[in-house]
Amino acid sequence: MSPLSNDPGIATTNDRPVYVVGGGPGGLAAAAALRARGVRAVVLEKSDRVGASWRNHYDRLRLHTTRALSGLPGLKMPRSFGRWVSRDNVVRYLEKYVEHHELEIVTGVEVSRIEPAADGGPGWTLHATGGRVLTGSAVVVATGFNHTPRLPEWPGADAYPGTLVHAASYRNAEPYAGRDVLVVGVGNTGAEIAVDLVEGGASRVRLAVRTAPYILRRSTAGWPSQRTGILVRRLPVGLVDRAGDVVCRVSVPDLTEHGLPRPTAGLYSRVKQGAIPVQDVGLIAAIQAGRVEPVAALESFDPESGEAVLADGTRLAPDAVVAATGYRRALEDLVGHLDVLDARGRPTVHGAATAPKAPGLHFTGFTNPISGMFREMAMDADRIARAVSRGLATRSRGGS
């Protein structure tokens, strides 16, 4: 198993493997790619099992990328999973991936801070739960794109008498049957939860929208939108914006009369800013049928009545509010002191690249490209493994 085991009495190690922080798909892919190159990698996972984030997603979630283009290095996803892989099958795949590659996993260990090696030499020191102080030859940070739920501090929220939860706590529509629900946020999560609520028996579902999203068909005539994303990813932003606008106008009906106007900013320009198009899994039909009602953005709650106050002045009194308002990467405590994050708290480098003052410190899984996150993490894993392997070889020659 692991050089550390799960025994909190083991506080240090002089063995210097590559430590991978996070046991999700990005971390497991990196560990497998490193192992394939003969580099020892130890995955440190804070929960009791790998794939914790996927286990906690809502029940109906499926990959919006195809099974054939979502496998990690060294193991394809089984055909029996179907074209659009379910949450539970993603978890099964990750468990099988660990077994297939015989990965070294340490669960129940959360890394709180990463610093340069204490002895002044190459490598990194990791401070973790149980008083552990670990030294690795390199580190791959793979703590996840959806790490810490971001719940806006809406004025007057304390006065709201209904149920207010972040989408991270939403599992299915059962608790909301017969209730009036306001879903805040129209990314993929908000759109899918709104549809789930409608199909699960909520009495009324409204969707608070700040910026009209681009909505794409997940597949058109058998051609998945992911493949288009792969083809256009390297093209000029302006060109893709124009092409994307044409595709959306041809394939997606105008929902303006239903309260959701067409977006104005370019599709790829929005992607570059971090806004991924919404994959349609029933939202268009639900809006057309009046079962999901787009409304203005939620601004606050009335401190006296507890009513939800929207940007256009409308007041609502929903029984529940589900905030699909995104996540923070939450990397500041871990690596914020190393000058490797930008003003928004995202890594300034990714994949094989490392920051000038942080050689051997890699990041994976912190982008959300239109070509597919699993595919990106798979490519990152191979690039990271090559870079780490070269770095260790160079270091070894220098010391011989």
Coordinates of C-alpha atoms in Angstrom, one line a residue:
M1 CA 0.0 0.0 0.0
S2 CA 1.3 3.4 0.9
P3 CA 4.6 4.5 2.5
L4 CA 2.6 6.4 5.0
S5 CA -0.4 4.1 5.7
N6 CA -3.2 5.7 7.5
D7 CA -1.5 5.6 10.9
P8 CA -1.4 9.2 12.3
G9 CA 1.6 8.1 14.4
I10 CA 3.7 8.2 11.2
A11 CA 4.7 11.8 11.1
T12 CA 7.5 12.0 8.6
T13 CA 9.1 10.2 5.7
N14 CA 12.5 10.5 4.0
D15 CA 11.3 8.7 1.0
R16 CA 10.7 11.2 -1.8
P17 CA 8.0 10.1 -4.1
V18 CA 6.0 12.5 -6.2
Y19 CA 3.0 13.5 -4.1
V20 CA -0.3 13.9 -5.8
V21 CA -2.8 16.0 -3.8
G22 CA -6.3 14.9 -4.5
G23 CA -7.9 11.6 -5.5
G24 CA -10.2 12.7 -8.2
P25 CA -9.9 12.0 -11.9
G26 CA -7.1 14.5 -12.4
G27 CA -5.0 13.2 -9.5
L28 CA -5.5 9.6 -10.4
A29 CA -4.6 10.2 -14.1
A30 CA -1.4 12.0 -13.1
A31 CA -0.4 9.2 -10.7
A32 CA -1.0 6.5 -13.3
A33 CA 1.0 8.4 -16.0
L34 CA 3.8 8.8 -13.5
R35 CA 3.8 5.2 -12.6
A36 CA 3.9 4.2 -16.3
R37 CA 7.2 6.1 -16.5
G38 CA 8.6 4.4 -13.5
V39 CA 8.1 7.3 -11.2
R40 CA 6.7 6.5 -7.8
A41 CA 3.6 8.6 -7.1
V42 CA 1.6 8.6 -3.9
V43 CA -2.0 10.1 -3.9
L44 CA -3.1 11.9 -0.8
E45 CA -6.9 12.1 -0.5
K46 CA -8.6 13.9 2.3
S47 CA -11.8 11.9 2.3
D48 CA -12.1 8.1 2.9
R49 CA -12.4 7.2 -0.8
V50 CA -11.3 8.3 -4.2
G51 CA -13.7 10.3 -6.4
A52 CA -15.2 12.1 -3.4
S53 CA -16.5 15.1 -5.4
W54 CA -18.2 12.8 -7.9
R55 CA -19.8 10.8 -5.2
N56 CA -21.4 13.9 -3.8
H57 CA -22.9 15.3 -7.0
Y58 CA -26.6 15.3 -7.6
D59 CA -28.1 11.9 -8.6
R60 CA -29.0 12.6 -12.3
L61 CA -25.6 13.9 -13.3
R62 CA -24.0 12.5 -16.4
L63 CA -20.8 13.5 -18.2
H64 CA -21.6 16.0 -20.9
T65 CA -18.7 14.6 -22.8
T66 CA -18.8 11.2 -24.6
R67 CA -17.5 8.0 -23.0
A68 CA -15.1 7.5 -25.9
L69 CA -13.4 10.9 -25.3
S70 CA -13.5 10.8 -21.5
G71 CA -11.2 7.9 -20.6
L72 CA -8.1 8.5 -18.5
P73 CA -4.6 7.2 -19.5
G74 CA -4.3 3.5 -19.7
L75 CA -7.9 2.4 -19.2
K76 CA -10.9 3.0 -21.5
M77 CA -14.4 3.5 -20.0
P78 CA -16.5 0.3 -20.6
R79 CA -18.9 0.4 -23.5
S80 CA -21.6 -0.8 -21.1
F81 CA -21.6 2.6 -19.5
G82 CA -23.3 4.1 -22.6
R83 CA -22.5 7.2 -24.5
W84 CA -23.2 9.7 -21.6
V85 CA -21.7 8.2 -18.5
S86 CA -23.7 8.5 -15.2
R87 CA -22.3 9.8 -12.0
D88 CA -22.3 6.3 -10.4
N89 CA -20.5 4.8 -13.3
V90 CA -17.9 7.5 -13.2
V91 CA -17.3 6.5 -9.6
R92 CA -17.1 2.9 -10.5
Y93 CA -14.6 3.7 -13.3
L94 CA -12.3 5.7 -10.9
E95 CA -12.4 2.8 -8.4
K96 CA -11.5 0.4 -11.2
Y97 CA -8.8 2.8 -12.4
V98 CA -7.0 2.6 -9.0
E99 CA -7.1 -1.2 -9.0
H100 CA -6.0 -1.5 -12.6
H101 CA -3.0 0.7 -12.2
E102 CA -2.2 -0.5 -8.7
L103 CA -2.0 3.1 -7.5
E104 CA -0.7 4.1 -4.0
I105 CA -3.5 5.9 -2.3
V106 CA -3.5 7.3 1.2
T107 CA -7.0 8.4 2.4
G108 CA -8.0 10.6 5.3
V109 CA -5.0 12.9 4.8
E110 CA -5.5 16.5 3.9
V111 CA -2.6 18.7 2.9
S112 CA -2.9 22.1 4.3
R113 CA 0.3 23.8 3.1
I114 CA 3.0 23.2 0.5
E115 CA 6.5 24.8 1.0
P116 CA 9.9 24.4 -0.6
A117 CA 11.9 21.5 0.8
A118 CA 13.1 22.3 4.4
D119 CA 16.6 21.2 3.7
G120 CA 17.0 23.8 0.9
G121 CA 17.4 21.1 -1.8
P122 CA 15.1 20.3 -4.7
G123 CA 11.6 19.1 -3.8
W124 CA 8.7 20.1 -1.6
T125 CA 7.6 19.8 2.0
L126 CA 3.9 19.1 2.6
H127 CA 2.2 19.7 5.9
A128 CA -0.8 17.4 6.4
T129 CA -3.3 16.2 9.0
G130 CA -2.1 14.2 12.0
G131 CA 1.1 16.3 12.2
R132 CA 2.5 14.7 9.0
V133 CA 5.4 16.5 7.4
L134 CA 6.2 14.9 4.0
T135 CA 8.9 15.6 1.5
G136 CA 8.4 14.9 -2.1
S137 CA 10.6 15.2 -5.2
A138 CA 7.7 16.9 -7.0
V139 CA 4.0 17.7 -6.3
V140 CA 0.9 17.6 -8.4
V141 CA -2.0 19.6 -7.0
A142 CA -5.3 18.1 -8.2
T143 CA -7.7 19.3 -5.5
G144 CA -10.4 20.0 -8.1
F145 CA -12.2 22.7 -10.0
N146 CA -15.3 22.3 -7.8
H147 CA -13.6 22.5 -4.4
T148 CA -15.5 24.8 -2.1
P149 CA -19.1 25.9 -2.7
R150 CA -19.5 29.6 -3.3
L151 CA -22.7 30.9 -1.7
P152 CA -23.2 34.7 -2.2
E153 CA -23.7 36.8 0.8
W154 CA -27.1 38.1 -0.2
P155 CA -28.3 41.0 1.9
G156 CA -31.2 40.0 4.1
A157 CA -30.6 36.3 3.6
D158 CA -31.0 35.7 7.3
A159 CA -34.6 36.8 7.1
Y160 CA -35.5 34.3 4.4
P161 CA -37.9 31.8 6.0
G162 CA -37.6 29.0 3.4
T163 CA -34.9 26.5 2.6
L164 CA -31.7 28.0 1.2
V165 CA -29.0 25.5 0.0
H166 CA -26.0 25.5 -2.3
A167 CA -26.3 23.2 -5.3
A168 CA -23.5 21.1 -3.7
S169 CA -26.1 19.9 -1.1
Y170 CA -28.8 19.1 -3.7
R171 CA -29.2 15.3 -4.5
N172 CA -32.6 15.0 -6.1
A173 CA -36.1 16.5 -6.3
E174 CA -37.7 14.4 -3.7
P175 CA -37.5 17.0 -0.8
Y176 CA -38.9 19.7 -3.2
A177 CA -42.0 17.8 -4.4
G178 CA -45.0 20.2 -4.4
R179 CA -42.9 23.2 -3.5
D180 CA -42.1 26.5 -5.2
V181 CA -38.4 26.6 -5.9
L182 CA -36.1 29.3 -7.2
V183 CA -32.9 28.1 -8.8
V184 CA -30.2 30.8 -8.9
G185 CA -27.6 30.5 -11.7
V186 CA -27.9 29.1 -15.2
G187 CA -24.7 27.2 -15.7
N188 CA -24.9 23.5 -16.4
T189 CA -25.6 22.7 -12.8
G190 CA -28.4 25.2 -12.4
A191 CA -30.0 24.2 -15.7
E192 CA -29.9 20.6 -14.9
I193 CA -31.3 21.0 -11.4
A194 CA -34.1 23.1 -12.7
V195 CA -35.1 20.3 -15.1
D196 CA -34.7 17.7 -12.4
L197 CA -37.0 19.7 -10.1
V198 CA -39.7 20.0 -12.8
E199 CA -39.5 16.3 -13.6
G200 CA -39.5 15.5 -9.8
G201 CA -42.7 17.2 -9.0
A202 CA -41.9 20.7 -7.8
S203 CA -45.0 22.8 -8.1
R204 CA -43.2 25.8 -9.7
V205 CA -39.6 26.3 -10.8
R206 CA -38.0 29.6 -11.6
L207 CA -34.5 30.1 -12.8
A208 CA -32.7 33.4 -11.8
V209 CA -30.4 34.5 -14.7
R210 CA -27.8 37.3 -14.4
T211 CA -26.2 36.8 -17.9
A212 CA -28.0 34.9 -20.7
P213 CA -26.0 31.8 -21.4
Y214 CA -25.1 30.1 -24.7
I215 CA -27.1 26.9 -24.9
L216 CA -25.8 24.0 -27.1
R217 CA -27.4 20.8 -28.1
R218 CA -25.3 18.0 -26.4
S219 CA -25.5 16.2 -29.7
T220 CA -26.8 17.0 -33.1
A221 CA -27.5 14.2 -35.6
G222 CA -25.2 12.0 -33.6
W223 CA -22.4 14.6 -33.6
P224 CA -21.5 15.6 -30.0
S225 CA -20.7 19.2 -29.3
Q226 CA -17.6 18.1 -27.6
R227 CA -16.0 17.1 -30.9
T228 CA -16.8 20.6 -32.3
G229 CA -15.1 22.0 -29.2
I230 CA -12.0 19.9 -29.9
L231 CA -11.9 21.1 -33.5
V232 CA -12.2 24.8 -32.8
R233 CA -10.2 25.1 -29.6
R234 CA -7.0 26.3 -31.4
L235 CA -8.8 28.7 -33.8
P236 CA -8.9 32.5 -33.3
V237 CA -11.5 33.5 -30.7
G238 CA -13.3 35.9 -33.0
L239 CA -13.7 33.3 -35.7
V240 CA -15.2 30.8 -33.2
D241 CA -17.5 33.5 -31.8
R242 CA -19.0 34.1 -35.2
A243 CA -19.3 30.5 -36.0
G244 CA -20.8 29.7 -32.6
D245 CA -23.4 32.4 -33.0
V246 CA -24.5 30.9 -36.3
V247 CA -24.7 27.4 -34.9
C248 CA -26.7 28.6 -31.9
R249 CA -29.2 30.5 -34.0
V250 CA -29.7 27.5 -36.3
S251 CA -29.9 24.8 -33.7
V252 CA -31.4 26.5 -30.6
P253 CA -34.8 28.3 -30.7
D254 CA -35.0 31.9 -29.6
L255 CA -36.3 31.9 -26.0
T256 CA -36.6 35.6 -25.7
E257 CA -40.4 35.6 -25.4
H258 CA -40.0 33.1 -22.5
G259 CA -37.7 35.4 -20.6
L260 CA -34.3 34.1 -21.8
P261 CA -32.9 36.3 -24.5
R262 CA -30.0 35.3 -26.8
P263 CA -26.6 36.1 -25.4
T264 CA -24.7 39.0 -26.8
A265 CA -21.1 38.3 -26.0
G266 CA -19.3 35.8 -28.2
L267 CA -19.4 32.1 -27.2
Y268 CA -15.7 31.5 -27.2
S269 CA -15.0 34.9 -25.6
R270 CA -17.2 33.8 -22.8
V271 CA -15.4 30.4 -22.5
K272 CA -12.1 32.3 -22.2
Q273 CA -13.6 34.2 -19.3
G274 CA -14.6 30.9 -17.6
A275 CA -18.3 30.6 -18.8
I276 CA -18.8 27.2 -20.4
P277 CA -21.9 26.9 -22.7
V278 CA -24.9 25.1 -21.2
Q279 CA -25.5 21.6 -22.6
D280 CA -29.2 21.1 -23.2
V281 CA -30.5 18.1 -21.3
G282 CA -34.1 19.3 -21.3
L283 CA -33.9 23.0 -20.4
I284 CA -35.1 24.3 -23.8
A285 CA -38.2 22.1 -23.8
A286 CA -39.0 22.9 -20.2
I287 CA -38.7 26.7 -20.8
Q288 CA -40.9 26.4 -24.0
A289 CA -43.5 24.5 -22.1
G290 CA -43.5 27.1 -19.3
R291 CA -42.4 24.6 -16.7
V292 CA -39.1 26.4 -16.0
E293 CA -39.6 30.2 -15.8
P294 CA -36.5 32.4 -16.4
V295 CA -36.5 35.5 -14.1
A296 CA -34.0 38.3 -13.3
A297 CA -31.0 37.7 -11.1
L298 CA -31.4 37.4 -7.3
E299 CA -30.1 40.6 -5.6
S300 CA -31.2 40.3 -2.0
F301 CA -33.9 39.3 0.5
D302 CA -36.3 41.7 2.1
P303 CA -35.2 42.0 5.8
E304 CA -38.8 42.2 7.0
S305 CA -40.9 40.0 4.7
G306 CA -38.1 37.6 3.7
E307 CA -39.1 37.9 0.1
A308 CA -36.5 37.3 -2.6
V309 CA -35.8 40.6 -4.4
L310 CA -34.7 40.3 -8.1
A311 CA -32.6 42.8 -10.1
D312 CA -35.7 44.1 -11.9
G313 CA -37.5 44.8 -8.7
T314 CA -39.7 41.7 -8.8
R315 CA -40.4 40.1 -5.4
L316 CA -40.9 36.4 -5.0
A317 CA -41.8 34.2 -2.1
P318 CA -40.4 30.7 -3.0
D319 CA -40.5 27.8 -0.6
A320 CA -36.9 27.0 -1.3
V321 CA -33.8 28.5 -3.0
V322 CA -31.1 26.4 -4.6
A323 CA -28.0 28.4 -5.3
A324 CA -26.1 27.0 -8.3
T325 CA -23.6 29.8 -7.9
G326 CA -20.4 27.9 -8.5
Y327 CA -17.3 27.0 -6.5
R328 CA -14.0 28.4 -5.4
R329 CA -10.7 26.7 -6.1
A330 CA -9.6 27.5 -2.5
L331 CA -5.9 27.2 -3.2
E332 CA -4.8 30.3 -1.2
D333 CA -3.9 28.6 2.1
L334 CA -2.3 25.7 0.2
V335 CA 0.0 27.5 -2.2
G336 CA -1.0 31.2 -2.1
H337 CA 2.4 32.2 -0.6
L338 CA 4.3 30.7 -3.5
D339 CA 3.4 33.3 -6.1
V340 CA 1.6 30.7 -8.3
L341 CA -1.9 32.1 -8.3
D342 CA -3.5 34.9 -10.3
A343 CA -5.8 37.6 -8.9
R344 CA -8.8 35.2 -9.1
G345 CA -7.0 32.5 -7.1
R346 CA -6.4 30.2 -10.2
P347 CA -3.0 28.7 -11.0
T348 CA -0.9 30.8 -13.3
V349 CA 0.5 27.7 -14.9
H350 CA -1.0 24.4 -15.7
G351 CA -0.1 20.9 -16.7
A352 CA 3.6 20.4 -17.6
A353 CA 4.5 24.0 -17.0
T354 CA 5.7 25.2 -13.6
A355 CA 6.2 28.7 -12.2
P356 CA 9.7 30.1 -12.4
K357 CA 10.0 30.1 -8.6
A358 CA 8.2 26.8 -8.1
P359 CA 9.9 24.1 -10.2
G360 CA 8.4 20.7 -9.7
L361 CA 5.0 22.1 -8.6
H362 CA 2.3 21.2 -11.1
F363 CA -1.4 21.8 -11.3
T364 CA -4.1 19.8 -13.1
G365 CA -7.9 20.0 -13.3
F366 CA -8.3 23.8 -12.8
T367 CA -9.5 24.6 -16.3
N368 CA -12.9 23.8 -17.8
P369 CA -12.3 23.7 -21.6
I370 CA -15.0 23.2 -24.2
S371 CA -13.1 20.1 -25.4
G372 CA -13.9 18.3 -22.1
M373 CA -12.4 18.3 -18.7
F374 CA -11.7 14.6 -18.5
R375 CA -9.9 14.7 -21.9
E376 CA -7.9 17.7 -20.7
M377 CA -6.9 16.0 -17.5
A378 CA -5.8 12.9 -19.4
M379 CA -3.6 15.0 -21.7
D380 CA -2.3 16.9 -18.7
A381 CA -1.3 13.7 -16.9
D382 CA 0.9 12.6 -19.8
R383 CA 2.5 16.0 -20.1
I384 CA 3.1 16.2 -16.3
A385 CA 4.6 12.7 -16.2
R386 CA 7.0 13.6 -19.0
A387 CA 8.1 16.8 -17.4
V388 CA 8.5 15.3 -13.9
S389 CA 10.5 12.3 -15.4
R390 CA 12.8 14.7 -17.3
G391 CA 13.3 16.8 -14.2
L392 CA 14.2 13.8 -12.0
A393 CA 16.5 12.5 -14.6
T394 CA 18.3 15.8 -15.0
R395 CA 18.5 16.1 -11.2
S396 CA 20.0 12.6 -11.0
R397 CA 22.6 13.3 -13.6
G398 CA 23.6 16.5 -11.8
G399 CA 24.1 14.6 -8.6
S400 CA 26.1 11.8 -10.1

